[in-house]
mmCIF file of C-alpha atoms in Angstrom:
data_model
loop_
_atom_site.group_PDB
_atom_site.id
_atom_site.type_symbol
_atom_site.label_atom_id
_atom_site.label_comp_id
_atom_site.label_asym_id
_atom_site.label_seq_id
_atom_site.Cartn_x
_atom_site.Cartn_y
_atom_site.Cartn_z
ATOM 1 C CA MET A 293 -35.711 -11.801 -21.231
ATOM 2 C CA GLN A 294 -37.397 -8.489 -20.675
ATOM 3 C CA ILE A 295 -38.756 -7.337 -17.611
ATOM 4 C CA ASN A 296 -40.561 -3.949 -17.073
ATOM 5 C CA ALA A 297 -39.797 -1.151 -14.929
ATOM 6 C CA LEU A 298 -41.666 -2.005 -11.758
ATOM 7 C CA ASN A 299 -40.705 -5.748 -11.858
ATOM 8 C CA ASN A 300 -37.168 -4.579 -12.675
ATOM 9 C CA ARG A 301 -36.736 -2.803 -9.102
ATOM 10 C CA TRP A 302 -38.563 -5.558 -7.404
ATOM 11 C CA PHE A 303 -35.847 -7.987 -9.067
ATOM 12 C CA ASN A 304 -33.104 -6.073 -8.147
ATOM 13 C CA TRP A 305 -33.735 -5.481 -4.612
ATOM 14 C CA SER A 306 -34.497 -9.081 -3.787
ATOM 15 C CA ILE A 307 -31.592 -10.009 -5.392
ATOM 16 C CA LYS A 308 -29.331 -7.134 -3.049
ATOM 17 C CA PHE A 309 -30.965 -8.295 0.071
ATOM 18 C CA LEU A 310 -30.611 -12.201 -0.089
ATOM 19 C CA LEU A 311 -26.761 -11.694 -1.502
ATOM 20 C CA ALA A 312 -26.432 -9.367 1.704
ATOM 21 C CA ALA A 313 -28.408 -11.815 3.796
ATOM 22 C CA LEU A 314 -25.996 -14.607 2.454
ATOM 23 C CA LEU A 315 -22.869 -12.145 3.407
ATOM 24 C CA VAL A 316 -24.407 -11.537 6.834
ATOM 25 C CA TRP A 317 -24.512 -15.343 7.646
ATOM 26 C CA ALA A 318 -21.631 -15.849 6.386
ATOM 27 C CA ILE A 319 -19.322 -13.735 8.231
ATOM 28 C CA TYR A 320 -21.249 -14.984 11.134
ATOM 29 C CA ARG A 321 -20.863 -18.328 10.876
ATOM 30 C CA GLN A 322 -16.859 -17.749 10.089
ATOM 31 C CA VAL A 323 -16.220 -15.482 12.421
ATOM 32 C CA PHE A 324 -18.582 -14.548 15.390
ATOM 33 C CA ALA A 325 -19.910 -18.473 15.964
ATOM 34 C CA LYS A 326 -16.766 -19.560 16.291
ATOM 35 C CA GLU A 327 -16.297 -21.023 19.274
ATOM 36 C CA GLU A 328 -12.909 -19.780 20.364
ATOM 37 C CA ALA A 329 -13.968 -15.874 19.468
ATOM 38 C CA ASP A 330 -13.647 -14.730 22.634
ATOM 39 C CA GLU A 331 -10.273 -16.306 23.233
ATOM 40 C CA ILE A 332 -8.895 -14.608 19.956
ATOM 41 C CA TRP A 333 -10.895 -11.527 20.446
ATOM 42 C CA ALA A 334 -8.823 -11.162 24.047
ATOM 43 C CA SER A 335 -5.675 -13.078 22.224
ATOM 44 C CA PHE A 336 -5.858 -9.903 19.798
ATOM 45 C CA GLN A 337 -6.302 -7.118 22.387
ATOM 46 C CA PHE A 338 -3.202 -8.265 24.680
ATOM 47 C CA HIS A 339 -0.752 -8.497 21.437
ATOM 48 C CA PHE A 340 -2.110 -5.163 20.569
ATOM 49 C CA ARG A 341 -1.923 -3.864 23.498
ATOM 50 C CA SER A 342 1.952 -5.197 23.822
ATOM 51 C CA GLY A 343 3.232 -3.015 21.247
ATOM 52 C CA ASN A 344 2.648 -4.896 18.008
ATOM 53 C CA TRP A 345 -0.063 -2.732 17.156
ATOM 54 C CA HIS A 346 2.205 -1.412 13.916
ATOM 55 C CA TRP A 347 2.479 -5.312 12.356
ATOM 56 C CA LEU A 348 -1.457 -4.584 11.776
ATOM 57 C CA TRP A 349 -0.671 -0.858 10.441
ATOM 58 C CA TRP A 350 1.549 -2.687 7.734
ATOM 59 C CA ASN A 351 -0.836 -5.400 6.984
ATOM 60 C CA ALA A 352 -3.796 -2.705 6.361
ATOM 61 C CA LEU A 353 -1.615 -1.161 4.343
ATOM 62 C CA LEU A 354 -1.358 -4.096 2.058
ATOM 63 C CA ILE A 355 -5.237 -4.579 1.383
ATOM 64 C CA PRO A 356 -5.590 -2.247 -1.396
ATOM 65 C CA VAL A 357 -2.321 -3.768 -2.801
ATOM 66 C CA ASN A 358 -3.552 -7.109 -2.832
ATOM 67 C CA TRP A 359 -6.550 -6.130 -4.574
ATOM 68 C CA LEU A 360 -4.625 -3.417 -6.581
ATOM 69 C CA LEU A 361 -3.340 -6.459 -8.297
ATOM 70 C CA GLU A 362 -6.094 -8.490 -9.078
ATOM 71 C CA THR A 363 -7.672 -5.323 -10.405
ATOM 72 C CA LEU A 364 -4.348 -4.874 -12.641
ATOM 73 C CA LYS A 365 -4.632 -8.656 -13.695
ATOM 74 C CA TRP A 366 -8.729 -8.623 -14.887
ATOM 75 C CA ARG A 367 -8.636 -5.569 -16.739
ATOM 76 C CA HIS A 368 -5.304 -6.913 -18.433
ATOM 77 C CA LEU A 369 -7.085 -10.464 -19.093
ATOM 78 C CA ILE A 370 -10.430 -8.265 -20.365
ATOM 79 C CA LYS A 371 -9.323 -5.473 -22.298
ATOM 80 C CA GLY A 372 -9.518 -7.256 -25.381
ATOM 81 C CA PHE A 373 -13.124 -7.095 -25.533
ATOM 82 C CA SER A 374 -13.656 -4.298 -22.845
ATOM 83 C CA ASN A 375 -12.253 -0.368 -21.748
ATOM 84 C CA TYR A 376 -13.623 -0.478 -18.158
ATOM 85 C CA SER A 377 -11.665 2.248 -16.355
ATOM 86 C CA LEU A 378 -9.735 0.941 -13.614
ATOM 87 C CA TRP A 379 -11.988 2.310 -10.788
ATOM 88 C CA ARG A 380 -14.907 0.198 -12.327
ATOM 89 C CA THR A 381 -12.773 -2.305 -12.371
ATOM 90 C CA PHE A 382 -11.798 -2.673 -9.085
ATOM 91 C CA GLN A 383 -15.065 -2.539 -8.302
ATOM 92 C CA ALA A 384 -16.198 -5.484 -9.846
ATOM 93 C CA ILE A 385 -13.354 -7.149 -8.415
ATOM 94 C CA LEU A 386 -14.920 -5.781 -4.690
ATOM 95 C CA ALA A 387 -18.154 -7.432 -5.893
ATOM 96 C CA GLY A 388 -16.852 -10.931 -6.528
ATOM 97 C CA VAL A 389 -15.252 -10.755 -3.170
ATOM 98 C CA SER A 390 -18.902 -10.199 -1.661
ATOM 99 C CA VAL A 391 -20.224 -12.878 -3.381
ATOM 100 C CA GLY A 392 -17.430 -15.169 -3.092
ATOM 101 C CA ILE A 393 -17.017 -14.985 0.584
ATOM 102 C CA PHE A 394 -20.282 -17.151 0.926
ATOM 103 C CA THR A 395 -19.641 -19.792 -1.706
ATOM 104 C CA PRO A 396 -17.195 -22.939 -1.756
ATOM 105 C CA ASN A 397 -13.515 -22.081 -2.357
ATOM 106 C CA ARG A 398 -14.993 -18.494 -3.467
ATOM 107 C CA VAL A 399 -16.384 -19.721 -7.045
ATOM 108 C CA GLY A 400 -19.310 -16.704 -6.257
ATOM 109 C CA GLU A 401 -16.360 -14.334 -7.976
ATOM 110 C CA TYR A 402 -17.350 -15.173 -11.184
ATOM 111 C CA GLY A 403 -20.879 -14.008 -10.843
ATOM 112 C CA GLY A 404 -20.254 -11.209 -8.403
ATOM 113 C CA ARG A 405 -17.688 -9.710 -11.068
ATOM 114 C CA VAL A 406 -20.191 -10.290 -13.171
ATOM 115 C CA LEU A 407 -23.045 -7.850 -11.778
ATOM 116 C CA LEU A 408 -20.989 -4.913 -12.840
ATOM 117 C CA VAL A 409 -20.217 -5.324 -16.305
ATOM 118 C CA LYS A 410 -22.708 -5.375 -19.259
ATOM 119 C CA ALA A 411 -24.695 -7.556 -20.308
ATOM 120 C CA LYS A 412 -23.162 -8.042 -23.960
ATOM 121 C CA HIS A 413 -19.955 -8.777 -21.760
ATOM 122 C CA ASN A 414 -21.254 -11.111 -19.107
ATOM 123 C CA TRP A 415 -19.582 -15.374 -20.565
ATOM 124 C CA ARG A 416 -16.089 -13.255 -21.531
ATOM 125 C CA ALA A 417 -15.757 -11.749 -18.108
ATOM 126 C CA VAL A 418 -16.473 -15.519 -16.623
ATOM 127 C CA ILE A 419 -14.047 -16.722 -18.638
ATOM 128 C CA SER A 420 -11.393 -14.224 -18.626
ATOM 129 C CA THR A 421 -11.647 -14.724 -14.550
ATOM 130 C CA MET A 422 -11.288 -18.438 -15.080
ATOM 131 C CA VAL A 423 -7.695 -17.652 -16.691
ATOM 132 C CA GLY A 424 -7.042 -15.166 -14.405
ATOM 133 C CA SER A 425 -8.084 -17.719 -11.397
ATOM 134 C CA LEU A 426 -5.765 -20.412 -12.778
ATOM 135 C CA ALA A 427 -2.862 -18.323 -13.218
ATOM 136 C CA GLN A 428 -3.009 -17.585 -9.573
ATOM 137 C CA MET A 429 -4.060 -21.157 -9.039
ATOM 138 C CA LEU A 430 -0.780 -22.144 -10.921
ATOM 139 C CA ILE A 431 1.973 -19.439 -8.842
ATOM 140 C CA LEU A 432 0.036 -20.910 -5.597
ATOM 141 C CA LEU A 433 0.800 -24.101 -6.633
ATOM 142 C CA SER A 434 4.247 -24.044 -8.271
ATOM 143 C CA PHE A 435 5.414 -21.867 -5.057
ATOM 144 C CA GLY A 436 3.683 -24.237 -2.810
ATOM 145 C CA LEU A 437 5.217 -27.339 -3.492
ATOM 146 C CA ILE A 438 8.047 -25.918 -2.683
ATOM 147 C CA GLY A 439 7.760 -24.482 0.631
ATOM 148 C CA ALA A 440 5.924 -27.857 1.394
ATOM 149 C CA ILE A 441 8.962 -29.832 0.069
ATOM 150 C CA TYR A 442 11.007 -27.656 2.066
ATOM 151 C CA PHE A 443 9.144 -27.523 5.061
ATOM 152 C CA ALA A 444 7.940 -31.181 5.043
ATOM 153 C CA THR A 445 11.673 -32.012 4.832
ATOM 154 C CA HIS A 446 13.336 -29.840 7.800
ATOM 155 C CA TYR A 447 10.455 -29.476 10.343
ATOM 156 C CA LEU A 448 7.406 -32.294 9.908
ATOM 157 C CA GLU A 449 8.372 -36.096 10.452
ATOM 158 C CA VAL A 450 7.613 -36.952 6.620
ATOM 159 C CA ALA A 451 9.382 -40.362 5.744
ATOM 160 C CA ALA A 452 11.206 -39.701 2.705
ATOM 161 C CA GLN A 453 9.264 -42.383 0.273
ATOM 162 C CA GLN A 454 6.435 -39.463 1.244
ATOM 163 C CA ILE A 455 8.695 -36.775 0.011
ATOM 164 C CA ASN A 456 9.732 -38.423 -2.945
ATOM 165 C CA TRP A 457 6.404 -39.273 -3.614
ATOM 166 C CA LEU A 458 5.174 -35.404 -3.094
ATOM 167 C CA ILE A 459 8.096 -34.217 -5.480
ATOM 168 C CA GLY A 460 7.504 -36.565 -8.216
ATOM 169 C CA LEU A 461 3.754 -36.547 -8.940
ATOM 170 C CA GLY A 462 3.615 -33.061 -7.686
ATOM 171 C CA SER A 463 6.063 -31.866 -10.273
ATOM 172 C CA VAL A 464 4.512 -33.789 -12.880
ATOM 173 C CA GLY A 465 0.852 -31.629 -11.807
ATOM 174 C CA VAL A 466 2.714 -28.538 -12.089
ATOM 175 C CA ILE A 467 4.483 -29.057 -15.559
ATOM 176 C CA LEU A 468 1.663 -30.466 -17.192
ATOM 177 C CA MET A 469 -0.666 -27.260 -15.852
ATOM 178 C CA TRP A 470 2.450 -24.850 -16.947
ATOM 179 C CA ILE A 471 1.896 -26.278 -20.483
ATOM 180 C CA ALA A 472 -1.968 -26.278 -20.323
ATOM 181 C CA PHE A 473 -2.038 -22.985 -19.353
ATOM 182 C CA TYR A 474 0.597 -21.839 -22.213
ATOM 183 C CA ASN A 475 -1.427 -23.942 -24.712
ATOM 184 C CA ILE A 476 -5.029 -22.359 -23.835
ATOM 185 C CA ARG A 477 -5.515 -20.301 -26.658
ATOM 186 C CA HIS A 478 -5.784 -23.572 -28.647
ATOM 187 C CA LEU A 479 -8.467 -24.271 -26.362
ATOM 188 C CA LEU A 480 -11.319 -23.232 -28.855
ATOM 189 C CA ALA A 481 -9.755 -25.177 -31.819
ATOM 190 C CA TRP A 482 -9.950 -28.513 -30.000
ATOM 191 C CA ILE A 483 -13.317 -27.758 -28.832
ATOM 192 C CA LYS A 484 -14.621 -27.392 -31.879
ATOM 193 C CA ARG A 485 -12.708 -30.496 -33.594
ATOM 194 C CA PHE A 486 -16.387 -31.934 -31.567
ATOM 195 C CA GLU A 487 -19.248 -32.181 -34.207
ATOM 196 C CA TRP A 488 -21.853 -32.128 -31.544
ATOM 197 C CA ILE A 489 -20.044 -28.821 -29.523
ATOM 198 C CA HIS A 490 -21.603 -26.525 -32.686
ATOM 199 C CA ARG A 491 -25.507 -26.922 -31.260
ATOM 200 C CA PHE A 492 -24.223 -24.646 -28.312
ATOM 201 C CA GLU A 493 -22.365 -22.041 -30.639
ATOM 202 C CA ARG A 494 -24.388 -19.323 -28.572
ATOM 203 C CA TYR A 495 -22.321 -20.293 -25.634
ATOM 204 C CA THR A 496 -18.684 -21.163 -27.406
ATOM 205 C CA LYS A 497 -18.285 -18.249 -29.456
ATOM 206 C CA HIS A 498 -17.683 -16.466 -26.263
ATOM 207 C CA LEU A 499 -14.314 -18.668 -26.190
ATOM 208 C CA GLU A 500 -13.031 -16.662 -28.670
ATOM 209 C CA VAL A 501 -11.328 -14.511 -26.265
ATOM 210 C CA LEU A 502 -8.661 -17.205 -24.608
ATOM 211 C CA THR A 503 -7.385 -16.310 -28.299
ATOM 212 C CA HIS A 504 -6.130 -12.986 -27.205
ATOM 213 C CA TYR A 505 -4.237 -14.594 -24.584
ATOM 214 C CA ASP A 506 -0.687 -15.284 -26.153
ATOM 215 C CA ALA A 507 2.466 -16.061 -24.627
ATOM 216 C CA LYS A 508 3.151 -12.045 -23.511
ATOM 217 C CA ALA A 509 -0.150 -12.023 -22.094
ATOM 218 C CA LEU A 510 -0.321 -14.830 -20.290
ATOM 219 C CA SER A 511 2.856 -14.406 -18.641
ATOM 220 C CA ILE A 512 1.989 -10.693 -17.964
ATOM 221 C CA ALA A 513 -1.364 -12.356 -15.504
ATOM 222 C CA LEU A 514 1.506 -14.862 -13.890
ATOM 223 C CA LEU A 515 3.273 -11.677 -12.762
ATOM 224 C CA TYR A 516 0.908 -10.099 -11.579
ATOM 225 C CA SER A 517 -0.825 -13.577 -9.940
ATOM 226 C CA PHE A 518 3.056 -14.241 -8.276
ATOM 227 C CA LEU A 519 3.125 -10.475 -6.967
ATOM 228 C CA ARG A 520 -0.234 -10.968 -5.641
ATOM 229 C CA TYR A 521 1.001 -13.778 -3.672
ATOM 230 C CA LEU A 522 4.156 -12.170 -2.856
ATOM 231 C CA THR A 523 1.679 -9.452 -1.256
ATOM 232 C CA TYR A 524 -0.988 -12.178 0.865
ATOM 233 C CA SER A 525 1.845 -14.363 2.338
ATOM 234 C CA THR A 526 3.700 -10.900 3.422
ATOM 235 C CA GLN A 527 0.703 -10.089 4.849
ATOM 236 C CA TYR A 528 -0.125 -13.787 6.667
ATOM 237 C CA TYR A 529 3.659 -13.065 8.086
ATOM 238 C CA PHE A 530 2.490 -9.680 9.501
ATOM 239 C CA MET A 531 -0.056 -11.284 11.225
ATOM 240 C CA LEU A 532 2.052 -14.308 12.533
ATOM 241 C CA ARG A 533 4.292 -11.424 13.960
ATOM 242 C CA PHE A 534 1.519 -9.790 15.101
ATOM 243 C CA PHE A 535 0.645 -12.322 17.460
ATOM 244 C CA GLY A 536 4.498 -12.718 18.337
ATOM 245 C CA ILE A 537 5.035 -15.720 16.451
ATOM 246 C CA ASP A 538 8.943 -15.437 15.540
ATOM 247 C CA LEU A 539 10.335 -17.134 12.554
ATOM 248 C CA SER A 540 12.802 -16.952 10.183
ATOM 249 C CA LEU A 541 11.916 -15.674 6.658
ATOM 250 C CA VAL A 542 12.328 -18.417 5.436
ATOM 251 C CA VAL A 543 10.255 -20.988 8.159
ATOM 252 C CA ALA A 544 7.756 -18.520 7.945
ATOM 253 C CA TYR A 545 7.091 -18.270 4.335
ATOM 254 C CA SER A 546 7.419 -22.262 3.565
ATOM 255 C CA GLY A 547 5.151 -22.949 6.044
ATOM 256 C CA ILE A 548 2.612 -20.163 4.675
ATOM 257 C CA ALA A 549 3.287 -21.939 0.688
ATOM 258 C CA THR A 550 2.558 -24.963 2.512
ATOM 259 C CA ILE A 551 -1.009 -23.511 4.564
ATOM 260 C CA TYR A 552 -1.777 -22.469 1.180
ATOM 261 C CA LEU A 553 -1.208 -25.637 -1.122
ATOM 262 C CA ILE A 554 -3.090 -27.719 1.349
ATOM 263 C CA GLN A 555 -5.863 -24.658 1.486
ATOM 264 C CA SER A 556 -6.324 -25.416 -1.814
ATOM 265 C CA SER A 557 -7.041 -28.880 -2.252
ATOM 266 C CA ILE A 558 -9.833 -28.667 0.401
ATOM 267 C CA PRO A 559 -12.872 -27.891 -1.245
ATOM 268 C CA LEU A 560 -15.464 -27.191 1.672
ATOM 269 C CA PRO A 561 -18.755 -25.425 2.347
ATOM 270 C CA PRO A 562 -17.821 -21.732 3.408
ATOM 271 C CA TYR A 563 -18.856 -22.496 6.787
ATOM 272 C CA LEU A 564 -16.744 -24.807 7.035
ATOM 273 C CA ASP A 565 -13.966 -22.710 5.396
ATOM 274 C CA LEU A 566 -12.197 -20.536 7.773
ATOM 275 C CA LEU A 567 -12.269 -23.386 10.234
ATOM 276 C CA ALA A 568 -10.209 -25.686 8.368
ATOM 277 C CA ARG A 569 -7.600 -22.529 7.560
ATOM 278 C CA GLY A 570 -7.362 -22.430 11.398
ATOM 279 C CA GLU A 571 -6.735 -26.344 11.606
ATOM 280 C CA VAL A 572 -4.364 -26.400 8.408
ATOM 281 C CA ALA A 573 -2.173 -23.463 10.446
ATOM 282 C CA LEU A 574 -2.158 -25.267 13.841
ATOM 283 C CA LEU A 575 -0.678 -28.677 12.071
ATOM 284 C CA ILE A 576 1.979 -26.472 10.609
ATOM 285 C CA TRP A 577 2.727 -23.531 13.174
ATOM 286 C CA SER A 578 2.429 -26.138 16.670
ATOM 287 C CA GLY A 579 6.030 -27.098 16.404
ATOM 288 C CA PHE A 580 6.742 -22.972 16.718
ATOM 289 C CA THR A 581 3.917 -21.842 19.799
ATOM 290 C CA THR A 582 2.018 -23.193 22.180
ATOM 291 C CA ASP A 583 -0.147 -20.691 21.693
ATOM 292 C CA GLU A 584 -2.810 -22.389 19.706
ATOM 293 C CA MET A 585 -4.965 -18.699 19.920
ATOM 294 C CA ALA A 586 -2.583 -16.813 18.191
ATOM 295 C CA ILE A 587 -2.467 -19.671 15.611
ATOM 296 C CA PHE A 588 -6.125 -19.370 15.070
ATOM 297 C CA GLY A 589 -5.988 -15.897 15.262
ATOM 298 C CA SER A 590 -3.582 -14.851 12.511
ATOM 299 C CA THR A 591 -5.863 -16.755 10.297
ATOM 300 C CA PHE A 592 -8.777 -15.152 11.187
ATOM 301 C CA THR A 593 -7.663 -11.535 11.087
ATOM 302 C CA LEU A 594 -6.219 -11.989 8.339
ATOM 303 C CA PHE A 595 -9.677 -13.780 6.521
ATOM 304 C CA ILE A 596 -11.670 -10.262 8.248
ATOM 305 C CA PHE A 597 -8.528 -7.951 6.690
ATOM 306 C CA ASN A 598 -8.290 -9.112 3.292
ATOM 307 C CA LEU A 599 -11.660 -10.284 2.719
ATOM 308 C CA MET A 600 -14.330 -9.942 5.327
ATOM 309 C CA VAL A 601 -13.482 -5.601 5.187
ATOM 310 C CA PRO A 602 -13.286 -6.012 1.177
ATOM 311 C CA ALA A 603 -16.534 -8.254 1.166
ATOM 312 C CA LEU A 604 -18.485 -5.226 2.991
ATOM 313 C CA PHE A 605 -17.298 -2.789 0.566
ATOM 314 C CA GLY A 606 -18.128 -4.816 -1.991
ATOM 315 C CA MET A 607 -22.079 -5.308 -1.122
ATOM 316 C CA LEU A 608 -22.576 -1.774 -0.922
ATOM 317 C CA ILE A 609 -21.412 -1.177 -4.832
ATOM 318 C CA ILE A 610 -23.780 -4.396 -5.540
ATOM 319 C CA PHE A 611 -26.013 -2.283 -3.920
ATOM 320 C CA LYS A 612 -25.384 0.451 -6.333
ATOM 321 C CA SER A 613 -25.449 -1.580 -8.959
ATOM 322 C CA ASN A 614 -28.242 -2.266 -11.210
ATOM 323 C CA ILE A 615 -28.637 -6.456 -11.098
ATOM 324 C CA ALA A 616 -31.464 -6.648 -14.188
ATOM 325 C CA GLN A 617 -29.597 -4.539 -16.509
ATOM 326 C CA SER A 618 -26.278 -6.201 -15.827
ATOM 327 C CA LEU A 619 -27.829 -10.038 -16.669
ATOM 328 C CA GLY A 620 -29.423 -8.970 -19.425
ATOM 329 C CA LEU A 621 -32.527 -8.513 -18.557
ATOM 330 C CA ARG A 622 -33.610 -5.089 -19.197
ATOM 331 C CA ARG A 623 -32.244 -2.901 -21.697
ATOM 332 C CA ARG A 624 -30.534 0.554 -20.772
ATOM 333 C CA ASP A 625 -33.028 2.634 -22.544
ATOM 334 C CA GLU A 626 -36.504 0.900 -20.240
#
């Protein structure tokens, strides 16, 4: 379907203002509308004045590292069908963050990235994003399981039988995911075995991008995912230190791994997502500090650093893009 120039302009601005409104709503509901917002802000000011500001500085330095690693991973995964520059790919990543922030489990990142790629690459971009997300999830679950077993064994009152169930079921699940991930290139051949699937060949043909992902390509994606996991885990540690929660590296990283593991298994509406993160953090860190505002503050401030700020930049990028053209509703020469 094609649209004329006038309708194209109306469509573009309508979608852009809708996305901007949803972004503002999500930020307001997750940050400024919280009952604890004033107390968290007071705690932030106190720790900033106490001389802990340098932890914020180190955290800020890792923001571009975090999203650059995601950019490099996605650029690696899409190189089989595109040659986008590093800057163009980075813009697509930020656009994805902007749309993802107001969707459950940030699934909107798929659509956000599509807004910055050519229409003919839309479905392949979505599929490559799914592969990248699967790689990130695989790293998160693997290290989360290890961290949760250690943390639960040493710092939580959990029965031995429950630990054994966690180890057994968790290990089986993660191993199956690793096997599936390294055989993802065979998914298309398996799907084609079903007769009825040929009626959707218009869409399934884009799955051919999976054939580019051999063991080496997938291993590189996992390496980027691991480095990114290490980066945002370190950012979380820096925030804990900023708010005066002084933990050993082993305790901190195992607790952080446990929090990420639990968060990844809770699909929630966007306006409850940050609240759930704070409650999970409170469960994990309450045995090490009685300062609840420091615990909530670590989570909320990390959200602002890693998601809210990049999302605002991503929205500026979306406003400069031609959404109708990216979605294939208008040709370049119109």
